[in-house]
PDB file of C-alpha atoms in Angstrom:
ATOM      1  CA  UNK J   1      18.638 -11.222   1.580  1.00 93.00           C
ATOM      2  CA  UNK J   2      18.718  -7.600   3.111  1.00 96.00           C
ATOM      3  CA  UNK J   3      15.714  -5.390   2.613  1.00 96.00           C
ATOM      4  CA  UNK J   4      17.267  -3.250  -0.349  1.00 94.00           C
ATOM      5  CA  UNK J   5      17.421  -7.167  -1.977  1.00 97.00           C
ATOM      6  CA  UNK J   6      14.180  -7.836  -0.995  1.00 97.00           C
ATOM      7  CA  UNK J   7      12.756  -4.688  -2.828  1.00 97.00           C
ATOM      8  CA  UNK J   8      14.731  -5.498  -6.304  1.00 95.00           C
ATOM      9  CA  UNK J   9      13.224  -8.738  -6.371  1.00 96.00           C
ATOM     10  CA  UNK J  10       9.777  -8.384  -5.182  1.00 97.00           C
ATOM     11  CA  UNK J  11       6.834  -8.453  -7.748  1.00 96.00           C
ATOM     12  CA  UNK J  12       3.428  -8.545  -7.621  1.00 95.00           C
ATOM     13  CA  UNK J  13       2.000 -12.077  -8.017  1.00 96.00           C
ATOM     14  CA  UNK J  14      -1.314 -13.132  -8.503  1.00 94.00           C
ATOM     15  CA  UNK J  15      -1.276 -17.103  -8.679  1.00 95.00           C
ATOM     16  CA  UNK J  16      -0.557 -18.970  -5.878  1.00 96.00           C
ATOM     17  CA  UNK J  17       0.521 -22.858  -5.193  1.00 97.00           C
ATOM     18  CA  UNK J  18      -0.955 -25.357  -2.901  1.00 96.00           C
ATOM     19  CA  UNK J  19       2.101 -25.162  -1.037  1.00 97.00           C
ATOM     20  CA  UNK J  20       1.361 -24.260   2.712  1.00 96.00           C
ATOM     21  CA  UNK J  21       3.315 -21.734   5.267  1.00 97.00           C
ATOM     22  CA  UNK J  22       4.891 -23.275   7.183  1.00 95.00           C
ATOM     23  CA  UNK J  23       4.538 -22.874  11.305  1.00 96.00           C
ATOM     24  CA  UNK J  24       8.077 -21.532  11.401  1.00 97.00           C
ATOM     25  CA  UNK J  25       7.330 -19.638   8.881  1.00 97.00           C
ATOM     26  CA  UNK J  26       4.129 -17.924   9.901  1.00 97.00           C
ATOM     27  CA  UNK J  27       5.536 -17.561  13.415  1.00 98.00           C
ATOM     28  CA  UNK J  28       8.124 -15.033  11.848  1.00 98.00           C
ATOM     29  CA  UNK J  29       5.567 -13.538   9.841  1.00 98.00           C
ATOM     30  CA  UNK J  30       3.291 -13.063  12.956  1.00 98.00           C
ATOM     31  CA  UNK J  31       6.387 -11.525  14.718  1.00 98.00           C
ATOM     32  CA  UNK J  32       6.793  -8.878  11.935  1.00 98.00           C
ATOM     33  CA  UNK J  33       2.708  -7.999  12.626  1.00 98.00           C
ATOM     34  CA  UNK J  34       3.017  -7.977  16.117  1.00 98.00           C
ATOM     35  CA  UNK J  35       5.967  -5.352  15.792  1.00 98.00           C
ATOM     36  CA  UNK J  36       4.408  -3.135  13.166  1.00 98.00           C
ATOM     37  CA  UNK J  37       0.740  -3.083  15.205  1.00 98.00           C
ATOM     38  CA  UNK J  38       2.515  -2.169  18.092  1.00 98.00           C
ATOM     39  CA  UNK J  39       4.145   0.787  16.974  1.00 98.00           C
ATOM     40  CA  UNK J  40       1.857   2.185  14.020  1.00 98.00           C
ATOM     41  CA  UNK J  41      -1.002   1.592  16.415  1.00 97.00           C
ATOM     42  CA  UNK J  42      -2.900  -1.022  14.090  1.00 98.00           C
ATOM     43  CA  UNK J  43      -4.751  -4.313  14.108  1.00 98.00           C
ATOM     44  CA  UNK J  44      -3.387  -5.830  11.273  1.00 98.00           C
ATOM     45  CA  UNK J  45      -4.020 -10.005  10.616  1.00 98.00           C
ATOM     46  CA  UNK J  46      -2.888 -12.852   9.316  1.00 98.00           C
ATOM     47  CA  UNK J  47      -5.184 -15.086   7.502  1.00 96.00           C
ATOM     48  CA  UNK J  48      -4.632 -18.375   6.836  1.00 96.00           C
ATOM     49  CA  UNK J  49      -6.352 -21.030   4.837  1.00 94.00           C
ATOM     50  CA  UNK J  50      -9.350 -18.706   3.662  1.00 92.00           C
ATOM     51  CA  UNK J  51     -10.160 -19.078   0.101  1.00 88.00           C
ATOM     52  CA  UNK J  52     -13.926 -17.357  -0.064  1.00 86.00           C
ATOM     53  CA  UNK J  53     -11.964 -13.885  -0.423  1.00 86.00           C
ATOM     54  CA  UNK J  54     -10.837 -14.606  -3.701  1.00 86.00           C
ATOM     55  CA  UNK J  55     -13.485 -16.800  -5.047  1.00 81.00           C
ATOM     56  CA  UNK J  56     -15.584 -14.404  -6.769  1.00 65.00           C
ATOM     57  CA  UNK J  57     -15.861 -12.721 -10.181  1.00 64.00           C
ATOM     58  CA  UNK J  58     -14.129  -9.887  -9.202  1.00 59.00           C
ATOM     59  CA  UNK J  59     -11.238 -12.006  -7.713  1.00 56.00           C
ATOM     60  CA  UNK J  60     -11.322 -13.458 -11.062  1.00 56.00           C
ATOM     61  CA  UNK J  61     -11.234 -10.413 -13.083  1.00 52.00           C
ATOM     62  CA  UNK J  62      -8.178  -9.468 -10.782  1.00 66.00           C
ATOM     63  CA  UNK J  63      -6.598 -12.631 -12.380  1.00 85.00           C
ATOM     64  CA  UNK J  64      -6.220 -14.110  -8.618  1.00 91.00           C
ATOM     65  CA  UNK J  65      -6.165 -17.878  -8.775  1.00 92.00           C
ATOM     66  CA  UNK J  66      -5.374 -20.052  -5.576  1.00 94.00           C
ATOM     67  CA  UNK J  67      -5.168 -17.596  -3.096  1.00 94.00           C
ATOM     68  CA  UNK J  68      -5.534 -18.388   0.122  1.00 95.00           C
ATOM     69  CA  UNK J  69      -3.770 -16.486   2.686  1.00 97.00           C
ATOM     70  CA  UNK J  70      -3.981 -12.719   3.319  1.00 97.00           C
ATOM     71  CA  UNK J  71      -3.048 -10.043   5.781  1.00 97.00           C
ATOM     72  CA  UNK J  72      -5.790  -7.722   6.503  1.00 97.00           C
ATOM     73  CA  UNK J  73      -4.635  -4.300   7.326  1.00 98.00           C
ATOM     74  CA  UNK J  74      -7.028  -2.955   9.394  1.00 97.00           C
ATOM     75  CA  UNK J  75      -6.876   0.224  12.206  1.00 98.00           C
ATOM     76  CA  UNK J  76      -8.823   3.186  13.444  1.00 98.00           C
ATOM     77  CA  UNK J  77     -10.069   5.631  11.045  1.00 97.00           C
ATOM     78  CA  UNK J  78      -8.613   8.659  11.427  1.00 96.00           C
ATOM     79  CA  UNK J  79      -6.302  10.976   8.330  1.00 95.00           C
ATOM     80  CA  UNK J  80      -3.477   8.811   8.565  1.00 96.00           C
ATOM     81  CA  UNK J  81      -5.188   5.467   9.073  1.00 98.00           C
ATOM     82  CA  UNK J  82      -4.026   4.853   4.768  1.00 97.00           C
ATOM     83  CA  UNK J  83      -0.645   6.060   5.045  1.00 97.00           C
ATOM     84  CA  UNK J  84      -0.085   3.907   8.029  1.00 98.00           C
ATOM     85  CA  UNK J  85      -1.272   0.783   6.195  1.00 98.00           C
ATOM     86  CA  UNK J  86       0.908   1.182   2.975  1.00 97.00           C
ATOM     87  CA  UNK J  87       3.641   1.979   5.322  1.00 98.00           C
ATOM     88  CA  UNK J  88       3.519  -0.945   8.064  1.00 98.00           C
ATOM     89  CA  UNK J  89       2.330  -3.111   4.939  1.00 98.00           C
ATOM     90  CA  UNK J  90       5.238  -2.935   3.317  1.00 98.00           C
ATOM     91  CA  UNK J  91       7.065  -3.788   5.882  1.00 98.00           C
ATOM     92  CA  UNK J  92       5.295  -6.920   6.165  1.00 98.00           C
ATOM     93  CA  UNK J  93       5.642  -7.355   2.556  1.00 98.00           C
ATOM     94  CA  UNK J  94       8.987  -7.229   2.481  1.00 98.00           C
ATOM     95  CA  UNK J  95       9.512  -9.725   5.443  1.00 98.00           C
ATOM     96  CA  UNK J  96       7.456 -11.887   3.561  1.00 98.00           C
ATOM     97  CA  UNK J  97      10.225 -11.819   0.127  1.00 98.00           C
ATOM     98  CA  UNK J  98      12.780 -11.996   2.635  1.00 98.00           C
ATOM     99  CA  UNK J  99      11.237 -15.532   3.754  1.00 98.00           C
ATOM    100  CA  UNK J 100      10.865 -16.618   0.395  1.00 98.00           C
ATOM    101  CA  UNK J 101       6.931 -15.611   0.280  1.00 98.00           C
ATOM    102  CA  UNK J 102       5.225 -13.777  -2.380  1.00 98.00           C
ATOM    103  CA  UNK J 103       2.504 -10.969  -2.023  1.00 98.00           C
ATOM    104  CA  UNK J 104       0.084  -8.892  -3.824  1.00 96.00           C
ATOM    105  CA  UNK J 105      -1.344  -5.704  -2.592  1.00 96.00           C
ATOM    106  CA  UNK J 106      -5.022  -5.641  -3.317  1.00 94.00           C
ATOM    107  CA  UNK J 107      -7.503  -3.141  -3.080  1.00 86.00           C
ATOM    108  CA  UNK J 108     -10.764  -4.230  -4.170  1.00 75.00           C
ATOM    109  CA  UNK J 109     -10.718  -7.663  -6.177  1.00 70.00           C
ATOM    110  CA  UNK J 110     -11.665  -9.492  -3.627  1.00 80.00           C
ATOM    111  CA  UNK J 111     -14.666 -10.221  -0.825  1.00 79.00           C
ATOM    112  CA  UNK J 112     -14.725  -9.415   2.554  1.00 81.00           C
ATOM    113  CA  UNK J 113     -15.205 -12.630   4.480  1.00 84.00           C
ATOM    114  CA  UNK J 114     -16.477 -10.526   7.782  1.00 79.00           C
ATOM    115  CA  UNK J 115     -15.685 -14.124   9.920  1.00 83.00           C
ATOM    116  CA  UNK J 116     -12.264 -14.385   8.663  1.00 89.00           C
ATOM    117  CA  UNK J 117     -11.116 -11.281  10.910  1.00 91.00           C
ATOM    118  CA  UNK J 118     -11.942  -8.722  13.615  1.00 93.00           C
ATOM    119  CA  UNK J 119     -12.411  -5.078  13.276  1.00 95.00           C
ATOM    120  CA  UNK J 120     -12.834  -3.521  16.069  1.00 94.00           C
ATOM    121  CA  UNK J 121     -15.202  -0.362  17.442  1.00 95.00           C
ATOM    122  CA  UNK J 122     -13.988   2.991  15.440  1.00 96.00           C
ATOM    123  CA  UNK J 123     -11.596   0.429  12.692  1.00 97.00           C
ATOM    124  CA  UNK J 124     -11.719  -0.373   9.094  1.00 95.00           C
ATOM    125  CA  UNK J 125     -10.437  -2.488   7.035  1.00 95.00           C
ATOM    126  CA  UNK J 126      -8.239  -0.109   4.379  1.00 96.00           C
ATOM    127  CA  UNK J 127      -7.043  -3.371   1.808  1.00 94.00           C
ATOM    128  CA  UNK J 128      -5.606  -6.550   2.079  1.00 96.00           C
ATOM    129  CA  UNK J 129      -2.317  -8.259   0.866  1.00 97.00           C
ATOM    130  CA  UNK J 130      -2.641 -11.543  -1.082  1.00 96.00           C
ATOM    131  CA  UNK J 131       0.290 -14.121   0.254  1.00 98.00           C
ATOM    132  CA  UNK J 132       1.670 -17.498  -0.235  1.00 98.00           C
ATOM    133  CA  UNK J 133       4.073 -19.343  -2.664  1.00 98.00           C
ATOM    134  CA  UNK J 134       3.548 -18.387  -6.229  1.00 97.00           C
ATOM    135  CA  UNK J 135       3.275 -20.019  -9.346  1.00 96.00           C
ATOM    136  CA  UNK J 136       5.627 -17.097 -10.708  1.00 94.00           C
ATOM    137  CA  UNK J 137       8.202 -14.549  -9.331  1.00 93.00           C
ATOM    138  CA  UNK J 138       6.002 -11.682 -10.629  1.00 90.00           C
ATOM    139  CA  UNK J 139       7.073  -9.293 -13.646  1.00 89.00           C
ATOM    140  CA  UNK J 140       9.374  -6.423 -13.582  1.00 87.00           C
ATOM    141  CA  UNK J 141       7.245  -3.169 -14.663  1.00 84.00           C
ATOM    142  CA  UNK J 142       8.604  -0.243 -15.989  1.00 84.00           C
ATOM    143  CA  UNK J 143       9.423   2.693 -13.441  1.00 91.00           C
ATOM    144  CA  UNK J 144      10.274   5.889 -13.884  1.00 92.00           C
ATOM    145  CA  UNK J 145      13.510   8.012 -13.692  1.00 94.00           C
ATOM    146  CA  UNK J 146      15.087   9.792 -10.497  1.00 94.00           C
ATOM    147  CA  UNK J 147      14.612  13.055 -11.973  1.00 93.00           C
ATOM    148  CA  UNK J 148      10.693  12.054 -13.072  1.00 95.00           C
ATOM    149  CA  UNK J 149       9.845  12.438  -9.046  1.00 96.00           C
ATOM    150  CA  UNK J 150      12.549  14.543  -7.690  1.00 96.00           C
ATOM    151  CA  UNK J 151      12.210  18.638  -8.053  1.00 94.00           C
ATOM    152  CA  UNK J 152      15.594  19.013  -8.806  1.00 91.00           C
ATOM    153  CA  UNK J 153      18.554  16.784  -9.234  1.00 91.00           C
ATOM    154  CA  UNK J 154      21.315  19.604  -8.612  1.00 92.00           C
ATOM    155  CA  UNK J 155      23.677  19.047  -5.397  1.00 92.00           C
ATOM    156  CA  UNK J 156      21.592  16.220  -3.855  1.00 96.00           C
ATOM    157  CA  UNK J 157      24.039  14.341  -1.647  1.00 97.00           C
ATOM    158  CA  UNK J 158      24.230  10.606  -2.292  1.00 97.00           C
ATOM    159  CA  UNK J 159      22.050   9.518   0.545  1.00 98.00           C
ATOM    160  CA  UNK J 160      19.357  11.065  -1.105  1.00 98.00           C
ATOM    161  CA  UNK J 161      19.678   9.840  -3.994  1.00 97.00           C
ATOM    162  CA  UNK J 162      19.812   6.063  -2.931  1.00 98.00           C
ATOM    163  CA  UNK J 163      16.239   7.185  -1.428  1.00 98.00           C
ATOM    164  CA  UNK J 164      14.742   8.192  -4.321  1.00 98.00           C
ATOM    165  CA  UNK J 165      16.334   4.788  -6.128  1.00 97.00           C
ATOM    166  CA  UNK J 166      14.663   2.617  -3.336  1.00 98.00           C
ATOM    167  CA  UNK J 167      11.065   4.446  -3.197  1.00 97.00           C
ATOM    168  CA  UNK J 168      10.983   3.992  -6.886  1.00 97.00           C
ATOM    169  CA  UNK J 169      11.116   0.545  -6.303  1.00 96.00           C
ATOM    170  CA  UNK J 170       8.010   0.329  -3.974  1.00 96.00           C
ATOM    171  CA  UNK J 171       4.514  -1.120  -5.495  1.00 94.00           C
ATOM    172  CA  UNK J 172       1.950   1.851  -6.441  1.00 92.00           C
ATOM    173  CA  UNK J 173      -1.769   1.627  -7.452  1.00 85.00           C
ATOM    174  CA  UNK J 174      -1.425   0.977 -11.394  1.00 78.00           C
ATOM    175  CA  UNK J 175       2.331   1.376 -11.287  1.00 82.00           C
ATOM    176  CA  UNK J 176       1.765   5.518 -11.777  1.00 87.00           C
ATOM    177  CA  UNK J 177       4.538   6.884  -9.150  1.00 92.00           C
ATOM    178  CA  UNK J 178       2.453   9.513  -8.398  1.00 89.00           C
ATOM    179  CA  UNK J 179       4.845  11.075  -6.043  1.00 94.00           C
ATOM    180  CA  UNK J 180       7.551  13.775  -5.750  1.00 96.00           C
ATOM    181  CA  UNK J 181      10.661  14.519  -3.430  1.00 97.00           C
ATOM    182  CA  UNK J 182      12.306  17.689  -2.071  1.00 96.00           C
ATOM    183  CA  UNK J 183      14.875  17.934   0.313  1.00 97.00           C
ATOM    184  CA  UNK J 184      16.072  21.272   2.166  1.00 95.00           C
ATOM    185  CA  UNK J 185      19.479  20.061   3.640  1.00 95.00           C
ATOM    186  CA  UNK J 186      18.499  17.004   5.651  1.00 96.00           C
ATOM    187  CA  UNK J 187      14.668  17.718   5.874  1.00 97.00           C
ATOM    188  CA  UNK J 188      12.805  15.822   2.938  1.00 98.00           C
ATOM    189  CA  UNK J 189       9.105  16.294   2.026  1.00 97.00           C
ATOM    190  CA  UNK J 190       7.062  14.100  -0.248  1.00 96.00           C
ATOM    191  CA  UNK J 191       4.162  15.145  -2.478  1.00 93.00           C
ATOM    192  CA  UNK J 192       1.774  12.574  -3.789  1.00 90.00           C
ATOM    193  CA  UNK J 193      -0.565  12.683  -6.303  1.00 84.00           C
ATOM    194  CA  UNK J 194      -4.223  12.460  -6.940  1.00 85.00           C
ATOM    195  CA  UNK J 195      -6.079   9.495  -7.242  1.00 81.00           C
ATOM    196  CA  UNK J 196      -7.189   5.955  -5.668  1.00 82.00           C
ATOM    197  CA  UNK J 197      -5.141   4.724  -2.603  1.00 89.00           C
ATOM    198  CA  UNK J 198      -1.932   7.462  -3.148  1.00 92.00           C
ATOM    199  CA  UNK J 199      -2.250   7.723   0.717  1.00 95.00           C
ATOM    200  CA  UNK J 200      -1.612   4.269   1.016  1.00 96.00           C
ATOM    201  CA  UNK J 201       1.260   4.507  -1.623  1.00 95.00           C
ATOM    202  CA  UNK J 202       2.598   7.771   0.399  1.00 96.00           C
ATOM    203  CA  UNK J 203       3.114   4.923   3.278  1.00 97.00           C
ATOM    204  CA  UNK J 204       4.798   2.352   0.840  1.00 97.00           C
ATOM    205  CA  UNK J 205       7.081   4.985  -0.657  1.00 97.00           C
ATOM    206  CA  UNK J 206       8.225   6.236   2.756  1.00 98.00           C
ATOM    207  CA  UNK J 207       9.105   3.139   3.860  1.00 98.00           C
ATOM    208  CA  UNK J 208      11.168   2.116   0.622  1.00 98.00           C
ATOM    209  CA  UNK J 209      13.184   5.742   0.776  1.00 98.00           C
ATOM    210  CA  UNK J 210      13.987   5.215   4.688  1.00 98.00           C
ATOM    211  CA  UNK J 211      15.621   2.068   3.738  1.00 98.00           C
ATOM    212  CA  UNK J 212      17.527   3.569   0.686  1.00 98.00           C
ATOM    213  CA  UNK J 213      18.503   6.587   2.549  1.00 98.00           C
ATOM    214  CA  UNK J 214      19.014   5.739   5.841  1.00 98.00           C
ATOM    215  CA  UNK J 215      16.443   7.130   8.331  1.00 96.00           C
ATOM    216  CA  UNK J 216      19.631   8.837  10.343  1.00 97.00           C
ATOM    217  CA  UNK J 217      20.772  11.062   7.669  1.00 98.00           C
ATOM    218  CA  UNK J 218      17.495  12.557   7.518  1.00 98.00           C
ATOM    219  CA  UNK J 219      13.938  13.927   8.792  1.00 97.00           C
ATOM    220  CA  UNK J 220      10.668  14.113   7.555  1.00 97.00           C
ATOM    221  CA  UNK J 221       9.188  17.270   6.562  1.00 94.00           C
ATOM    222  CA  UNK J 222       5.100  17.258   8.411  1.00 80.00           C
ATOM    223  CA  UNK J 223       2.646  18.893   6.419  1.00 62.00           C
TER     224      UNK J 223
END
């Protein structure tokens, strides 16, 4: 399964089986955090075998059930400390569908279990990622159309295009896309919206349209 793969099938799930990860398993996923703390600069964890975090009533109202593995993104505060997180997160995410894994992305159904992992001096804990085997594949949601989050569709070269396709793909806070695209021959800029965790989703998105569009055909515009 190649990463474009991984991001058609990959859908939030919420209820987990008592099937455990297995050492091979959760050496590859450890790999994948090593990599992505490394280069984004983070302290991001696995946990394993930690159910407290979503044994409460707000886990509950989240509709978690059986979850008991999670990666904790955590990193120094700083501006881009959420973009980074939705960004290396999904990377991690999709690893995870690539191994046959489910996830969530969760932002505040759940406790923090402060002996479960480490922040460091200056670092906080931005959300967490439910993980595991699910009960369920997830269900597809509704997304919206290229030209919804692009400023115009006229002359955009294909590369572009697939970009768009791929970040509209990529998990959001309530599924509201609050983002839009421009591109100025191969410079692209991305404009996100108001409203809980759109940093984070800025990060998620990014990573979904390098992957569609090829991160050689095409640079970043820095605001």
């Amino acid at each position: 399964m190649n990463l474009l793969e991984a991001m058609e099938k990959r859908h939030s799930v919420r209820v987990y089986t008592d099937k455990k990860i297995t050492s091979a398993i959760k050496d590859e996923l450890l790999s994948c955090i090593d990599e992505c703390n490394q280069e984004g600069d983070l302290n991001i964890q696995l946990i394993s075998d930690e159910p407290k975090a979503f044994d409460s009533m707000m886990a509950h109202y989240g509709k978690f059930k059986n979850v008991k593995n999670y990666i904790a993104l955590i990193g120094k505060k700083g501006p881009d400390l959420d973009e980074k997180c939705g960004y290396y997160g999904e990377k991690i995410v999709l690893k995870a569908q690539q191994l046959g894994l489910n996830t969530c992305w969760v932002a505040m159904t759940y406790k923090k279990i402060k002996t479960a992992f480490k922040i460091g001096t200056n670092e906080k804990l931005v959300l967490v990622i439910a993980i595991g085997y699910g009960t369920n594949q997830g269900v597809e949601h509704r997304i919206k159309s290229t030209d919804q989050v692009v400023d115009t569709m006229q002359n955009q070269p294909e590369w572009f295009i697939n970009g768009v396709k791929a970040a509209l793909l990529a998990p959001t806070a309530m599924n509201q896309q609050k983002f839009v695209f421009s591109r100025h021959d191969n410079q692209v800029a991305i404009k996100k919206g108001t409203g809980f965790y759109t940093k984070v989703d800025l990060g998620i998105v990014k990573y979904h349209f390098e992957i569609g569009a090829g991160k050689e055909n095409f640079n970043w515009i820095k605001k």
